[in-house]
Phi, psi and omega in degrees: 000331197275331200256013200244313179292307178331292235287341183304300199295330177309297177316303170286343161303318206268004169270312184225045163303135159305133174252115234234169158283319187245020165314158166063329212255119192277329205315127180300297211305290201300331201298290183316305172318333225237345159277311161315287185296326175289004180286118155078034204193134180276170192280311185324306163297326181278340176313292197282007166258347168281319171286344156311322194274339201263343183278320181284320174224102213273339172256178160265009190277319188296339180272326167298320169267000187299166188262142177328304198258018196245291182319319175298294179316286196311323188271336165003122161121314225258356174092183132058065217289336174349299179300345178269329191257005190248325158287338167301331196243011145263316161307322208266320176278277165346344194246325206252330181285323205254350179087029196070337199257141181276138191293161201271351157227177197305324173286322157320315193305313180307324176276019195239140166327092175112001186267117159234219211266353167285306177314305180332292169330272189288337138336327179275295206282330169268314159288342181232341172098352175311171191257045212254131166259170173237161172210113181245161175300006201241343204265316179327307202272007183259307171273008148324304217259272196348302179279342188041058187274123206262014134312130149294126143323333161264027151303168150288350175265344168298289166323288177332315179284309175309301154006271173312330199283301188313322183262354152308302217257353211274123176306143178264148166070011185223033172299317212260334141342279180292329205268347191264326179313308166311298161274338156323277202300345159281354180265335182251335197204018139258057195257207212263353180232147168027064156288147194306028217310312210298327193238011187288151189288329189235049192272008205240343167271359180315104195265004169261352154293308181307329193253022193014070186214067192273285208322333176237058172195141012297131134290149187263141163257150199282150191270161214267170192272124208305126191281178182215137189235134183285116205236130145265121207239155186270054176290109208258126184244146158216124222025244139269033194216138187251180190239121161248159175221161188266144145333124152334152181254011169256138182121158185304137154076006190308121196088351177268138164283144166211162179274108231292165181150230179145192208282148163300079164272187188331109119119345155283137195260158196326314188266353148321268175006292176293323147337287186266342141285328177299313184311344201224082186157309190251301204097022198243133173248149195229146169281083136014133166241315198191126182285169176267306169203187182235119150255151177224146186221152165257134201236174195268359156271352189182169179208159206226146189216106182236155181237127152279126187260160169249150203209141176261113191280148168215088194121212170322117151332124160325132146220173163215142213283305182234026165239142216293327168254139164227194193171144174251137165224167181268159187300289161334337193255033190253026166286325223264299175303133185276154193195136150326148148301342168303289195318291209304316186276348163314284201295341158295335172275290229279337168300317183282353180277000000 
């Protein structure tokens, strides 16, 4: 069966591979790149953001020299900002250890910022040709179904198992083939509701087709319920000009601006809240005046529910205490500053006013 799986997916891959920008392409630097954005990122969102990053930093030399807050702007949007500041810092290391060229296998690879054993994986296999499988949620969920496997799949003994089964099925010397073939077919046609079973390639070895039970794999084990946390932001004016601060560059949302504030604690109400944050974040004190707006974003652990204030400096000039920066900026340049999505639709409304 396994060598019977090679051979379905090869075939049908080289008919109806999806076509990507960095499809064909051996080259390490685009490989990484277009995986790092594909973590956790659909492939559609990730296009027009990969061809923004490969014209602005087209080499790693070119990413290696860029600037934090150059790297951030270009990645906006794209989430999960760790990852923008963790190939900066893996391009740099890459420039200065390797002579620019990324070393060719996985284990070398695991040791670079931001890499772990999937990235890895597929870096090797596709640029260099190494013989490394991947397991990813799209691959997970294809030999679930294949296999009728009965381990949840996010356990640690499920991944462990899977491992094995994924470098088990893997064609030697077609890694990089199968390995793009394999998630395709879990990104089109094994996806995670009403898979396309009538046109799947390996539909005839499938044993959860056979047993029509596609519907109860991968099993899961269940996940605990996404806590949801209450946040109030400041918007502090002076003349034409508002006051933003930068974020810690370690951390959720790290290295990004935003209009300073924080969490709600027991029994306070927003504009207490917004007080007693500025006072501790700036050292300044402020009036709370008039909300602006309610915002919400889902984070992959939580979810936020935020209010914006319009806010009155009173005394002592803002420093900052627990933001790495802060800046009055005119309102029209806060396009210029990299922002979260909440923070970004603030400053899109403030426009609009």
């Amino acid at each position: 069966m396994n060598a019977e799986f090679g051979r379905l997916l090869l075939n049908w891959y080289a008919i109806h591979a999806r076509p990507m920008p960095w499809r064909g392409k051996t080259d390490a630097y685009s490989i990484w790149v277009s995986e790092i954005m594909l973590q956790q990122t659909q492939v559609n969102t990730v296009i027009p953001y990969y061809d923004k990053w490969m014209q602005k930093f087209p080499t790693v030399q070119a990413l290696a020299a860029a600037d934090e807050h150059d790297v951030l702007n270009v990645w906006e949007g794209l989430g999960y900002y760790s990852r923008a500041r963790n190939m900066l810092k893996a391009a740099r290391l890459v420039s200065e250890k390797f002579q620019g060229q990324f070393p060719p296998t996985a284990v070398e690879l695991c040791k670079l910022p931001g890499i772990g054993r999937y990235t890895a994986a597929a870096i090797s296999s596709i640029a260099f040709g190494a013989d490394e499988a991947v397991l990813d949620g799209n691959v997970k969920r294809v030999l679930a179904r294949l296999f009728e496997f009965s381990v949840a799949v996010n356990t640690p003994e499920g991944e462990k198992k899977l491992w094995l089964l994924a470098a088990d099925l893997l064609p030697k010397g077609e890694a990089s083939a199968y390995n793009q073939a394999v998630m395709d077919l879990g990104a089109t046609i094994c996806t995670p509701k009403s898979p396309d079973c009538i046109i799947c390639p390996v539909s005839s070895i499938c044993i959860s087709l056979k047993n029509n039970s596609q519907d109860k794999y991968p099993m899961m084990r269940e996940k605990q319920p996404v806590p949801h946390i209450d946040v109030v932001a400041a918007i502090i004016r002076q003349n034409d000009l508002v006051l933003i601060a930068r974020r810690p560059s370690k951390g959720l949302l790290g290295g990004l601006w935003e209009f300073p504030g924080g969490k709600l604690e027991a029994g306070e109400s927003h504009a207490e809240a917004l007080v007693r944050e500025i006072r501790e974040e700036l050292g300044s004190k402020v009036i709370a005046t008039h909300k602006f707006g309610v915002y919400r974003h889902a984070y992959t652990h939580f979810k936020v529910t935020l209010q914006a204030w319009f806010a009155e400096l009173q005394g002592e000039p803002p420093n900052a205490f627990e933001a790495s920066e802060i800046r009055w900026v005119k309102i029209e340049e806060l396009g210029e500053y990299p922002m979260g999505k909440i923070d970004r639709s603030i400053s899109n409304d403030l426009l609009r006013m």
